[in-house]
Each structure stands twice: as structure tokens, then as C-alpha cells.
mmCIF file of C-alpha atoms in Angstrom:
data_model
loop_
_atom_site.group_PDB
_atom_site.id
_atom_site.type_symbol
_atom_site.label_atom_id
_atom_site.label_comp_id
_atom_site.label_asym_id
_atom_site.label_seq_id
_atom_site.Cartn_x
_atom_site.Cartn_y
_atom_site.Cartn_z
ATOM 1 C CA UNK A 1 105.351 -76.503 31.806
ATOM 2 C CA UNK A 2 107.325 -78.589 34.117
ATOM 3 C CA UNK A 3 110.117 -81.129 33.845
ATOM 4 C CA UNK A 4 113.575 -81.809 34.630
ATOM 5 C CA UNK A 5 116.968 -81.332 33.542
ATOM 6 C CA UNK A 6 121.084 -81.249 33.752
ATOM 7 C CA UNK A 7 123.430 -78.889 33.715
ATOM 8 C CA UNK A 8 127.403 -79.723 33.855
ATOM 9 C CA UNK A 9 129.375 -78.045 36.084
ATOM 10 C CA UNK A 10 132.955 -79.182 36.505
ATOM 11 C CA UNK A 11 132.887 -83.041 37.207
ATOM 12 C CA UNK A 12 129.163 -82.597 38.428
ATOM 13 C CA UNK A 13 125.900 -83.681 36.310
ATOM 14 C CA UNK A 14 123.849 -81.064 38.267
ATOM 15 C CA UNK A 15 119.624 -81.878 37.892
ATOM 16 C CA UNK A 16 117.082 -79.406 38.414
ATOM 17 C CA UNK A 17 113.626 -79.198 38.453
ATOM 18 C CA UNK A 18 112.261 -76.821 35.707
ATOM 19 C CA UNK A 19 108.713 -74.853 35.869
ATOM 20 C CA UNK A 20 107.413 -72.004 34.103
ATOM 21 C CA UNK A 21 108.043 -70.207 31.053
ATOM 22 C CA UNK A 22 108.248 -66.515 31.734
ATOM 23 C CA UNK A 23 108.930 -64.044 34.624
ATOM 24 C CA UNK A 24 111.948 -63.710 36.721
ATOM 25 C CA UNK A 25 113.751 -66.411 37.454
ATOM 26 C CA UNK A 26 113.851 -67.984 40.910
ATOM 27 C CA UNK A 27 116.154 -71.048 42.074
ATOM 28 C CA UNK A 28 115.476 -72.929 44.926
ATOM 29 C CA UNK A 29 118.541 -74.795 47.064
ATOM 30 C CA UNK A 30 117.549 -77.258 49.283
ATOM 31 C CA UNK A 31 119.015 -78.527 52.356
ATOM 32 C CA UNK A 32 121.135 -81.242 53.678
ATOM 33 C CA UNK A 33 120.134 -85.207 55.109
ATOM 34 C CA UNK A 34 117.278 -86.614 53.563
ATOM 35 C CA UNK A 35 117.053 -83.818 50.953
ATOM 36 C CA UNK A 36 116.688 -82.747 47.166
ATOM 37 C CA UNK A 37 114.693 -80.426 45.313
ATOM 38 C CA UNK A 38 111.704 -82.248 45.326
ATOM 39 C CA UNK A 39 111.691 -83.003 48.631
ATOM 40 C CA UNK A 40 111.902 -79.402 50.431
ATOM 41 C CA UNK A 41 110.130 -77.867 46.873
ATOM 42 C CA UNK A 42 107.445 -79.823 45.962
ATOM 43 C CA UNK A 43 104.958 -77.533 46.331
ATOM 44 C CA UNK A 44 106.971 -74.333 46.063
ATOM 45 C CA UNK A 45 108.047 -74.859 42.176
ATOM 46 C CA UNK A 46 104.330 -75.521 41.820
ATOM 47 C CA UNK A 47 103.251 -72.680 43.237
ATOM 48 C CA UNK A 48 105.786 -70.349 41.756
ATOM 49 C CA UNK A 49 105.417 -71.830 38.119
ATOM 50 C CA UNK A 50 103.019 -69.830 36.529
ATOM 51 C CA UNK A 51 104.051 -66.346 37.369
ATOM 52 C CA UNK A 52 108.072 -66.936 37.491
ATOM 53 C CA UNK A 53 110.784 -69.155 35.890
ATOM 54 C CA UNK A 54 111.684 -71.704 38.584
ATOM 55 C CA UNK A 55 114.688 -74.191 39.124
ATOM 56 C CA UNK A 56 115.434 -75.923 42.187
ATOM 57 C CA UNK A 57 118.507 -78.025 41.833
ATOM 58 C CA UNK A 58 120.044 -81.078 43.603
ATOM 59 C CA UNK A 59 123.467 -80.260 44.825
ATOM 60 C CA UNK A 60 125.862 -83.119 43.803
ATOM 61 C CA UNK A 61 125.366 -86.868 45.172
ATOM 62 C CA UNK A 62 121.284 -85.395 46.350
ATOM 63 C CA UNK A 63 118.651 -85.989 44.012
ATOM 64 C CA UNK A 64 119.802 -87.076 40.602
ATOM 65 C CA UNK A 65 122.696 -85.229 40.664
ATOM 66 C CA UNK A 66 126.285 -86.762 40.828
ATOM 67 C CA UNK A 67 129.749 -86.068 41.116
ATOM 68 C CA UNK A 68 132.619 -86.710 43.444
ATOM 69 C CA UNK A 69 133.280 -83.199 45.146
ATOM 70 C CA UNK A 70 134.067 -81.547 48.712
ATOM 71 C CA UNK A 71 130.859 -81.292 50.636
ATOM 72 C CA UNK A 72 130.907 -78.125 52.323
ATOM 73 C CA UNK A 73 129.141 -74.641 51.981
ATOM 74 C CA UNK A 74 132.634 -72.934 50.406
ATOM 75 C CA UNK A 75 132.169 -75.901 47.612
ATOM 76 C CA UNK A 76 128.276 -75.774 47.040
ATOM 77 C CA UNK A 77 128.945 -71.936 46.452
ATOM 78 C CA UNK A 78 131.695 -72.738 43.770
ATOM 79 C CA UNK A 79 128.581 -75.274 41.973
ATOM 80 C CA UNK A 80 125.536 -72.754 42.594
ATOM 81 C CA UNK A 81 127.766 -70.202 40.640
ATOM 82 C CA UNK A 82 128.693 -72.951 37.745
ATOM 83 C CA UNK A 83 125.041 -73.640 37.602
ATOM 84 C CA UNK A 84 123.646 -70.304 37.186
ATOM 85 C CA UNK A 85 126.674 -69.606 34.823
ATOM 86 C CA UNK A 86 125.071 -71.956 32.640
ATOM 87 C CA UNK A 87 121.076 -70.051 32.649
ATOM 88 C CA UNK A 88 120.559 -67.035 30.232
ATOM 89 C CA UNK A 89 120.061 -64.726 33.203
ATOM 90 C CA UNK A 90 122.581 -61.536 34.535
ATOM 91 C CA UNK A 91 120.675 -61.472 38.176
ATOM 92 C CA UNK A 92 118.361 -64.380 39.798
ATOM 93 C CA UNK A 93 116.478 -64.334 43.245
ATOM 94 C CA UNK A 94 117.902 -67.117 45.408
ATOM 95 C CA UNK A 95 116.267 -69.263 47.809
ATOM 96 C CA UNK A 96 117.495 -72.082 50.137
ATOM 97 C CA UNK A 97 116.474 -73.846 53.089
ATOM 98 C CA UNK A 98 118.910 -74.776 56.148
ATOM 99 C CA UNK A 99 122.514 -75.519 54.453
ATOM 100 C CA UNK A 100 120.979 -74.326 50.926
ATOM 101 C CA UNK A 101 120.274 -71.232 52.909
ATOM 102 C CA UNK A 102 124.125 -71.116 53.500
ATOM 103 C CA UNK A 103 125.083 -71.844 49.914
ATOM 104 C CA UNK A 104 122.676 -68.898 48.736
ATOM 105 C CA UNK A 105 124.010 -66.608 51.449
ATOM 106 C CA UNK A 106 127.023 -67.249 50.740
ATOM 107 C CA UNK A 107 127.002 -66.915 47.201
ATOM 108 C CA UNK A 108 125.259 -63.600 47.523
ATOM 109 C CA UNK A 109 127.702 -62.041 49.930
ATOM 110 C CA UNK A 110 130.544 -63.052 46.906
ATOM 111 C CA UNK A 111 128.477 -61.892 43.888
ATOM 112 C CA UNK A 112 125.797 -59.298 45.247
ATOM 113 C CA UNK A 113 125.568 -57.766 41.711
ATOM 114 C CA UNK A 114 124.467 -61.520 40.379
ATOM 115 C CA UNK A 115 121.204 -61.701 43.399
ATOM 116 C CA UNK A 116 118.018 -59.783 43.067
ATOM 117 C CA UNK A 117 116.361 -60.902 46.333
ATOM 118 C CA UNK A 118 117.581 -63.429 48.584
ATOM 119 C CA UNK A 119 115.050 -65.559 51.023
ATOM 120 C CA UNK A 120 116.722 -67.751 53.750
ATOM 121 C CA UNK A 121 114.481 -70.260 55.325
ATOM 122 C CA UNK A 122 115.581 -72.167 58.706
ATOM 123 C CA UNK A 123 119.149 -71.254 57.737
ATOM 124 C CA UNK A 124 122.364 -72.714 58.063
ATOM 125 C CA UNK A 125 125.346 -69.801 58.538
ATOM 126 C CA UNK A 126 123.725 -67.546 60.685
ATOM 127 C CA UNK A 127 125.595 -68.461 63.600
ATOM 128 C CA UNK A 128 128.664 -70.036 65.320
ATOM 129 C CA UNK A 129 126.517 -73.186 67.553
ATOM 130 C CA UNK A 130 124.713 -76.192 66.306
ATOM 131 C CA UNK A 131 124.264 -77.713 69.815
ATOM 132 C CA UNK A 132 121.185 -79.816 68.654
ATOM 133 C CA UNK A 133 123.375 -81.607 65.567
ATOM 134 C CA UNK A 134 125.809 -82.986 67.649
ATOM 135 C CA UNK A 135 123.561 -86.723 68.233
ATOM 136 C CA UNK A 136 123.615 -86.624 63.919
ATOM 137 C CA UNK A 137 127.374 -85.855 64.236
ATOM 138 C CA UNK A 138 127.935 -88.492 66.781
ATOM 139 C CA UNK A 139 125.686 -91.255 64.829
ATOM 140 C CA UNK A 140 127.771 -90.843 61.690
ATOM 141 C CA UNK A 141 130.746 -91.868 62.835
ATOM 142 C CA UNK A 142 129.726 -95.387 63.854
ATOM 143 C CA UNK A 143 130.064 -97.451 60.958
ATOM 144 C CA UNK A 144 127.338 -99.190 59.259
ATOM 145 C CA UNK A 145 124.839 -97.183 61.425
ATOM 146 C CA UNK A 146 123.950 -94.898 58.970
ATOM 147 C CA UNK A 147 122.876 -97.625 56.548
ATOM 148 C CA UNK A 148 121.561 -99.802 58.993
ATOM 149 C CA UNK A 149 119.155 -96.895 60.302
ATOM 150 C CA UNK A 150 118.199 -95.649 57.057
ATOM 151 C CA UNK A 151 116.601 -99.357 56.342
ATOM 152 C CA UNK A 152 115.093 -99.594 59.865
ATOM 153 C CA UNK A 153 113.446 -96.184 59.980
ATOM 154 C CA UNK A 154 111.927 -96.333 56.063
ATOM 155 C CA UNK A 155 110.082 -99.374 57.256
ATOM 156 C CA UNK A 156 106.844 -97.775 57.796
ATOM 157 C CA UNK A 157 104.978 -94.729 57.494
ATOM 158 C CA UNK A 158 105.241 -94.209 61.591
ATOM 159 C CA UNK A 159 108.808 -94.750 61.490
ATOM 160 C CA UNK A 160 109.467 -91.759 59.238
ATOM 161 C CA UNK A 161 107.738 -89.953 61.445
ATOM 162 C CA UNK A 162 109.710 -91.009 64.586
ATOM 163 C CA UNK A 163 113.136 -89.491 62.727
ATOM 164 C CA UNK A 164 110.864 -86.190 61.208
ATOM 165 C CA UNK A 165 109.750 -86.175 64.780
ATOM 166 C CA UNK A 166 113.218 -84.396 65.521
ATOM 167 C CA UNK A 167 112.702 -81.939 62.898
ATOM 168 C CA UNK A 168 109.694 -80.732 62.574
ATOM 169 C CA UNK A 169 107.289 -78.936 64.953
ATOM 170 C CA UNK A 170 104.163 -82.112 65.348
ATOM 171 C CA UNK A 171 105.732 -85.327 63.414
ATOM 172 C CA UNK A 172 101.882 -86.623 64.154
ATOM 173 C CA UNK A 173 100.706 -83.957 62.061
ATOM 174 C CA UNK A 174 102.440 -84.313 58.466
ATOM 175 C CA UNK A 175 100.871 -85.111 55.394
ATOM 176 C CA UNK A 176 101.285 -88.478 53.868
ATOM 177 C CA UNK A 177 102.562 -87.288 51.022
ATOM 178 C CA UNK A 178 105.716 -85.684 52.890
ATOM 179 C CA UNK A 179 106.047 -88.098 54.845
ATOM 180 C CA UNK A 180 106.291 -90.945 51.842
ATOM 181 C CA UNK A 181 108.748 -88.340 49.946
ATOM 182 C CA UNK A 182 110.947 -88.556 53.012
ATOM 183 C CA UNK A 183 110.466 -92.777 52.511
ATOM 184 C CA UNK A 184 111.200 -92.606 49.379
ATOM 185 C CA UNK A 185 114.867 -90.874 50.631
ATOM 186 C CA UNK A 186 115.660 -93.000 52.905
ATOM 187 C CA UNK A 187 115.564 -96.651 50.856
ATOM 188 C CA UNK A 188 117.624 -95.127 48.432
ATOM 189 C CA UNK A 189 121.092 -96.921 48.390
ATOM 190 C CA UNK A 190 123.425 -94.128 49.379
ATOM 191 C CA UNK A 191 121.216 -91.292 49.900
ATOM 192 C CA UNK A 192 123.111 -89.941 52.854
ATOM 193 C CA UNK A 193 126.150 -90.727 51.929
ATOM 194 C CA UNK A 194 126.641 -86.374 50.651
ATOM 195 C CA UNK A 195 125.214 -85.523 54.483
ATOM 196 C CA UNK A 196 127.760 -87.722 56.494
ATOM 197 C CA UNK A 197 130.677 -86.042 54.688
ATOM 198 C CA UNK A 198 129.352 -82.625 54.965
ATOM 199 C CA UNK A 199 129.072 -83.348 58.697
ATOM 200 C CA UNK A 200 132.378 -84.193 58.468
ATOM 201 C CA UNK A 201 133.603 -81.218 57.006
ATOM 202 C CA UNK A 202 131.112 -78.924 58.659
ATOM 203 C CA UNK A 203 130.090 -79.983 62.021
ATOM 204 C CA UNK A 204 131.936 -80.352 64.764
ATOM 205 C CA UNK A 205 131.985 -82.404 68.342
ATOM 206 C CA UNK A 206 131.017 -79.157 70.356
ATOM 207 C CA UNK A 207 129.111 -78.128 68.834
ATOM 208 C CA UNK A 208 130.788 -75.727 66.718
ATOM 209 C CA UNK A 209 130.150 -74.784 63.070
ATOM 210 C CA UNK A 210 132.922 -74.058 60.031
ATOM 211 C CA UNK A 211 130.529 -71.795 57.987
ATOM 212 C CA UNK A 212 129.311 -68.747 60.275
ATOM 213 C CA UNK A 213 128.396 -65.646 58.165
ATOM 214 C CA UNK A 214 126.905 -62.713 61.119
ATOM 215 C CA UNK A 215 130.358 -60.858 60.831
ATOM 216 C CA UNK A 216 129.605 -60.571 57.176
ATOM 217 C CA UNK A 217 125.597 -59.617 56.954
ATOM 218 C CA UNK A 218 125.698 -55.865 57.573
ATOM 219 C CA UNK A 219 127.972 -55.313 54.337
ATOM 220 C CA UNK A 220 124.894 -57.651 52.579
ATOM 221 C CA UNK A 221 122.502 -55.001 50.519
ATOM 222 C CA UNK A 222 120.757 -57.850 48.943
ATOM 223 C CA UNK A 223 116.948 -57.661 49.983
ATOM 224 C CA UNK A 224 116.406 -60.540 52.044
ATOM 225 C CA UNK A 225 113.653 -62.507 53.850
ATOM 226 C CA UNK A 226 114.190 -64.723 56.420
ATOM 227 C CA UNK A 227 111.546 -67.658 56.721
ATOM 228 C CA UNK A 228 112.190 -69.323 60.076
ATOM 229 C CA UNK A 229 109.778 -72.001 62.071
ATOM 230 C CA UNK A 230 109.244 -70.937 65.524
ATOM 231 C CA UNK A 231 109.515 -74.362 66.830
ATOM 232 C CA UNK A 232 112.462 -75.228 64.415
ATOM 233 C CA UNK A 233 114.290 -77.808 67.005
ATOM 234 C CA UNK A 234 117.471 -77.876 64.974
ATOM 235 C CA UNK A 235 118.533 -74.052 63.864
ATOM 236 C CA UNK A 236 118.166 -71.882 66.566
ATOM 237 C CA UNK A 237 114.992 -68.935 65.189
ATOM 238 C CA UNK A 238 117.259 -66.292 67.057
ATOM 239 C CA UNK A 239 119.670 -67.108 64.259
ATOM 240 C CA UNK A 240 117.508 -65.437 61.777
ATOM 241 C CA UNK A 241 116.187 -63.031 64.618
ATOM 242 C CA UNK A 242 119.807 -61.539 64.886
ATOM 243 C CA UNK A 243 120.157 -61.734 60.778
ATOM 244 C CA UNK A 244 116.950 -59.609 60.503
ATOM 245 C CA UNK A 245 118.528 -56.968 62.481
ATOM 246 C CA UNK A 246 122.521 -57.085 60.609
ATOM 247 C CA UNK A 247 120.790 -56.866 57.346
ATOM 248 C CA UNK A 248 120.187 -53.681 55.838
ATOM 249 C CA UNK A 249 117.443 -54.394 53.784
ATOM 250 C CA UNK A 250 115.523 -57.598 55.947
ATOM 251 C CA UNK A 251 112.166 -58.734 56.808
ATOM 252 C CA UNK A 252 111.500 -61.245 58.848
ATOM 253 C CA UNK A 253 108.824 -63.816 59.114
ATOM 254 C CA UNK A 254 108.377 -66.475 62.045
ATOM 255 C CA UNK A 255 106.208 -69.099 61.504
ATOM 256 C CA UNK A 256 104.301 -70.247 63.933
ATOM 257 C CA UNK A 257 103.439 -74.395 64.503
ATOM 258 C CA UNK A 258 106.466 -75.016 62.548
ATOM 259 C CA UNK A 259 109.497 -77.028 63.447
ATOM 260 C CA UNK A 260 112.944 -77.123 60.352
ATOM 261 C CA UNK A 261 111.461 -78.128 57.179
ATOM 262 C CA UNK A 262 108.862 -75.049 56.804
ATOM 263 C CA UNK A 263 108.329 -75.263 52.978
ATOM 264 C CA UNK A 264 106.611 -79.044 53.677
ATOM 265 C CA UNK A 265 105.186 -78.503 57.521
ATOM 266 C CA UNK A 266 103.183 -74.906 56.665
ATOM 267 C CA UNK A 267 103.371 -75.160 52.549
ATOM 268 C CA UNK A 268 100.463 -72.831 52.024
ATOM 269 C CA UNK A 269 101.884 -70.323 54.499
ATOM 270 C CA UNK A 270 104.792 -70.161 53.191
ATOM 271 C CA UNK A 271 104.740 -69.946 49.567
ATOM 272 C CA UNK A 272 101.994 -67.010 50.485
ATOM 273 C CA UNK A 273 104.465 -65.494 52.388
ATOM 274 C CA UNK A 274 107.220 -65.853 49.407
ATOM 275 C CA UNK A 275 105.087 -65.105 46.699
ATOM 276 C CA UNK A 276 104.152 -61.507 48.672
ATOM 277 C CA UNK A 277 107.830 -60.761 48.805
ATOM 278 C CA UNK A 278 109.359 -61.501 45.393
ATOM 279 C CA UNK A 279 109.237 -59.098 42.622
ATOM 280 C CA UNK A 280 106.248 -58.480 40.421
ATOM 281 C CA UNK A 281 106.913 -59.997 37.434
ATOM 282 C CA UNK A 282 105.053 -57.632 35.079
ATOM 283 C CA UNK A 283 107.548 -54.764 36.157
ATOM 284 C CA UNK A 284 111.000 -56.963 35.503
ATOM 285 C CA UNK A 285 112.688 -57.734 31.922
ATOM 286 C CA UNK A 286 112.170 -61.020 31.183
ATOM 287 C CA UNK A 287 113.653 -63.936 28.703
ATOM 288 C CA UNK A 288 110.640 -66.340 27.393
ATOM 289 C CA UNK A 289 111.643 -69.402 25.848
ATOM 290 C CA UNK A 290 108.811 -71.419 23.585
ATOM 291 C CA UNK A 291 108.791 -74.889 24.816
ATOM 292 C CA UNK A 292 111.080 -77.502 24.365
ATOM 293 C CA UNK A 293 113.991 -75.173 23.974
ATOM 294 C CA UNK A 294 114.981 -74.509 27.348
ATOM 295 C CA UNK A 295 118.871 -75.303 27.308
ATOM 296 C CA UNK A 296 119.263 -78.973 28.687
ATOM 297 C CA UNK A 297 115.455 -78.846 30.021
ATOM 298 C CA UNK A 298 113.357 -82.020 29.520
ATOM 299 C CA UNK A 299 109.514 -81.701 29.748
ATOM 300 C CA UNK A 300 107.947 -83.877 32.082
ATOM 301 C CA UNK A 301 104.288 -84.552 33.538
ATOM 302 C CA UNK A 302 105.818 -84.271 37.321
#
């Protein structure tokens, strides 16, 4: 069973996609830009649903979601915990790609006792530098620009792939499908609106970040995996390289061919690689809900 829903935290109407109706529950948190839960999860949630209960939210103004809030990693922790407040669960195993990955870790370092496993993908909050963000930093403070590029580069198929081409490891190489989710993004009114702010808040001209967690991993007893492209162009892979070796209880897994957005550029090798690591399901308590009585959970044929 899959479908959507909302949860309210605070001023925020937060969506999520839903799949599967027993097992340990698993929720996804996606990344910044051009992002949302389908985007980075599409074929995660799928290939999760039938042996775990999956939600992969939009954080507010992504996706579906909305409400007027402080886009940074210290607030996205304050909604991931209002959000999993509201699910019938004492313990979930997080996942998040690039700033998700620095909501998740950061929520984890404040409530350990709440995270069963923890998997960071190309993640944001590993380290102190973001050299490579500095043109996106730089762009967003031209007004209009934003808007006016958004229009220009949803024009065509090859036009998405000229911006994925700074992301990912071989733009050439995407699936259509990707790429037209990533279309779809981008001639939506607004849909970066959330991303210029948290560059803003986050980012700075030299490249320096406000969210750095390394002085905080080796207190972390969380197990964690760490999901990084080799050829990731924006996050540095030592990032997660150096986090593998803070953690206590880390494995690592470098993926090669792969630029930032691993979950869509090597789908099949990753959700392998993240179905291997999370818990077995026939081992862990579990709460089963029949259908159509999952709090605030809509069935849907998506």
C-alpha cells in the first residue's frame, strides 16, 4: 500500500510519502535545491515497501509541504522531531541525503535513544568547507536570477541535464524518468524559494559552512552507514571517509560512477546496499495497521 499524507507540526502542514504496512519503520529526508521526497526516493520507498514501514517527508516549502519557518539544519531538526512525535513508534531508522543527511545526524546526536540505525548518503555536516557551493551561493543573490534560470533550464530535457550535469557523476547518462522529475521541480512557481534561504542561513561566501558536526561523531553510538558517490562533485567523499572513522559503530560504502544524488544515479545499487544494512524485520517488534487507518495517511495508486 502506498499513498500520501500530512502531519502538523507547529505552523507546518508536513507531507509524506507512505508505503508498507508492517516492519520497522524507516523515514527518508531528502535534500535541499530541486528536492522532495519523491524526487531523491522514488525508487527507495518502493523498494523498501514491502518488508518495512516507510515515510519520506517534504521538509516545509519542498514537496507539498508548507509553512513559513527558519531554513536551516538546527530548524529541520526541531520539524523531523515534531514529525516523528506524531508516528506510533519509540525508535525509527533515519535516512537522509545531503542536507537531510544533516537533519538526521543531527537529530540523532540530540535523541540517540529515539534512532535505531542511521544511513547518511552524500551528507551535509560532515565538515567545515563547501568550496564547490559557493557559484549556487553567489547566483542567489542576484535578483530575479533564480526565477529566470529555473524557466530557462526546465525548457528541455537536455537542459536539465546541463544543471544535473554539476551534480551528478555522467549528466549524459540519467534516466528520463529522473531527469523529467527534476523538470517537473523546476517549473514549479517557487520551488526554490526554501533552498535560497537556507543558503542564506547556511552557506557562506568562503566557503564556509554553519552546521559542521565531526567534533560531535565519536560520542554518536548510533549504527550508521555512510552512502557516498565517489565522483560526488559537490560534498567532498572524504567527508564521509573521515565520519567512517569518528563513528564508533560505521560502515562505509563508496559508490563508484556516482556523482551527489546516489539514490537516482545508481538506484539499484543503492537500495541493495541499504536493504543489506537495515534490520531484519522478522527479529524487531512491530505495529501493523489494517489499511486505511494509518493516522493522517491517504491511499494512493503512486
Amino acid at each position: 500500500m502506498t499513498g500520501t499524507g500530512v502531519a502538523t507540526v507547529g505552523n507546518c502542514r508536513i507531507a509524506y510519502r507512505r508505503a508498507g504496512t508492517s516492519g520497522p519503520p524507516v523515514v527518508l529526508c531528502h535534500g535541499a535545491g530541486i528536492d522532495d521526497a519523491t524526487v531523491s526516493w522514488r525508487h527507495t520507498i518502493d523498494a523498501l515497501a514491502d518488508d518495512y514501514q516507510v515515510y519520506g517527508i517534504d521538509w516545509p516549502e519542498y514537496g507539498n509541504s508548507t509553512g513559513s519557518v527558519t531554513h536551516t539544519i538546527e530548524t529541520y531538526v526541531d520539524v523531523l522531531e515534531g514529525f516523528l512525535e506524531t508516528l506510533p513508534y519509540d525508535r525509527v531508522t533515519l535516512a537522509g541525503i545531503s542536507m537531510g543527511g544533516g537533519v538526521a545526524l543531527g537529530y540523532a546526536l540530540e535523541h540517540p535513544d529515539r534512532v535505531e540505525q542511521l544511513a547518511l548518503v552524500d551528507s551535509y555536516g560532515l565538515g567545515g568547507r563547501l568550496p564547490s557551493a559557493l557559484p549556487w551561493k553567489v547566483l542567489g543573490q542576484i535578483p530575479g536570477i533564480t526565477e529566470f534560470g529555473k524557466i530557462a533550464c526546465s525548457a528541455t530535457s537536455e537542459s536539465v541535464r546541463m544543471v544535473l550535469d554539476s551534480l551528478v557523476a555522467d549528466a549524459s547518462d540519467l534516466p528520463e524518468p529522473f531527469v523529467e522529475d527534476v523538470r517537473g521541480k523546476l517549473m514549479e512557481p517557487g520551488s526554490i524559494q526554501a533552498f535560497k534561504q537556507f543558503q542564506r542561513n547556511e552557506l557562506s561566501f568562503n566557503g564556509r559552512v554553519a552546521t559542521n558536526f565531526v567534533d560531535d561523531l565519536e560520542s554518536l553510538t548510533v549504527p550508521t552507514l555512510l552512502v557516498h558517490g565517489r565522483d560526488d562533485p559537490l560534498v567532498p567523499v572524504e567527508w564521509s571517509i573521515r565520519a567512517a572513522d569518528r563513528l564508533p559503530n560505521a560502515e562505509l560504502d563508496l559508490v563508484g560512477d556516482c556523482g551527489h544524488w546516489t539514490p537516482r544515479e545508481r538506484p539499484e545499487r543503492f537500495n541493495e546496499s541499504l536493504r543489506e544494512w537495515l534490520p531484519d524485520h522478522r527479529h524487531t517488534p512491530q505495529i501493523q495497521y489494517p489499511k486505511g487507518q494509518i493516522p493522517g495517511f491517504t491511499p494512493a495508486s503512486d
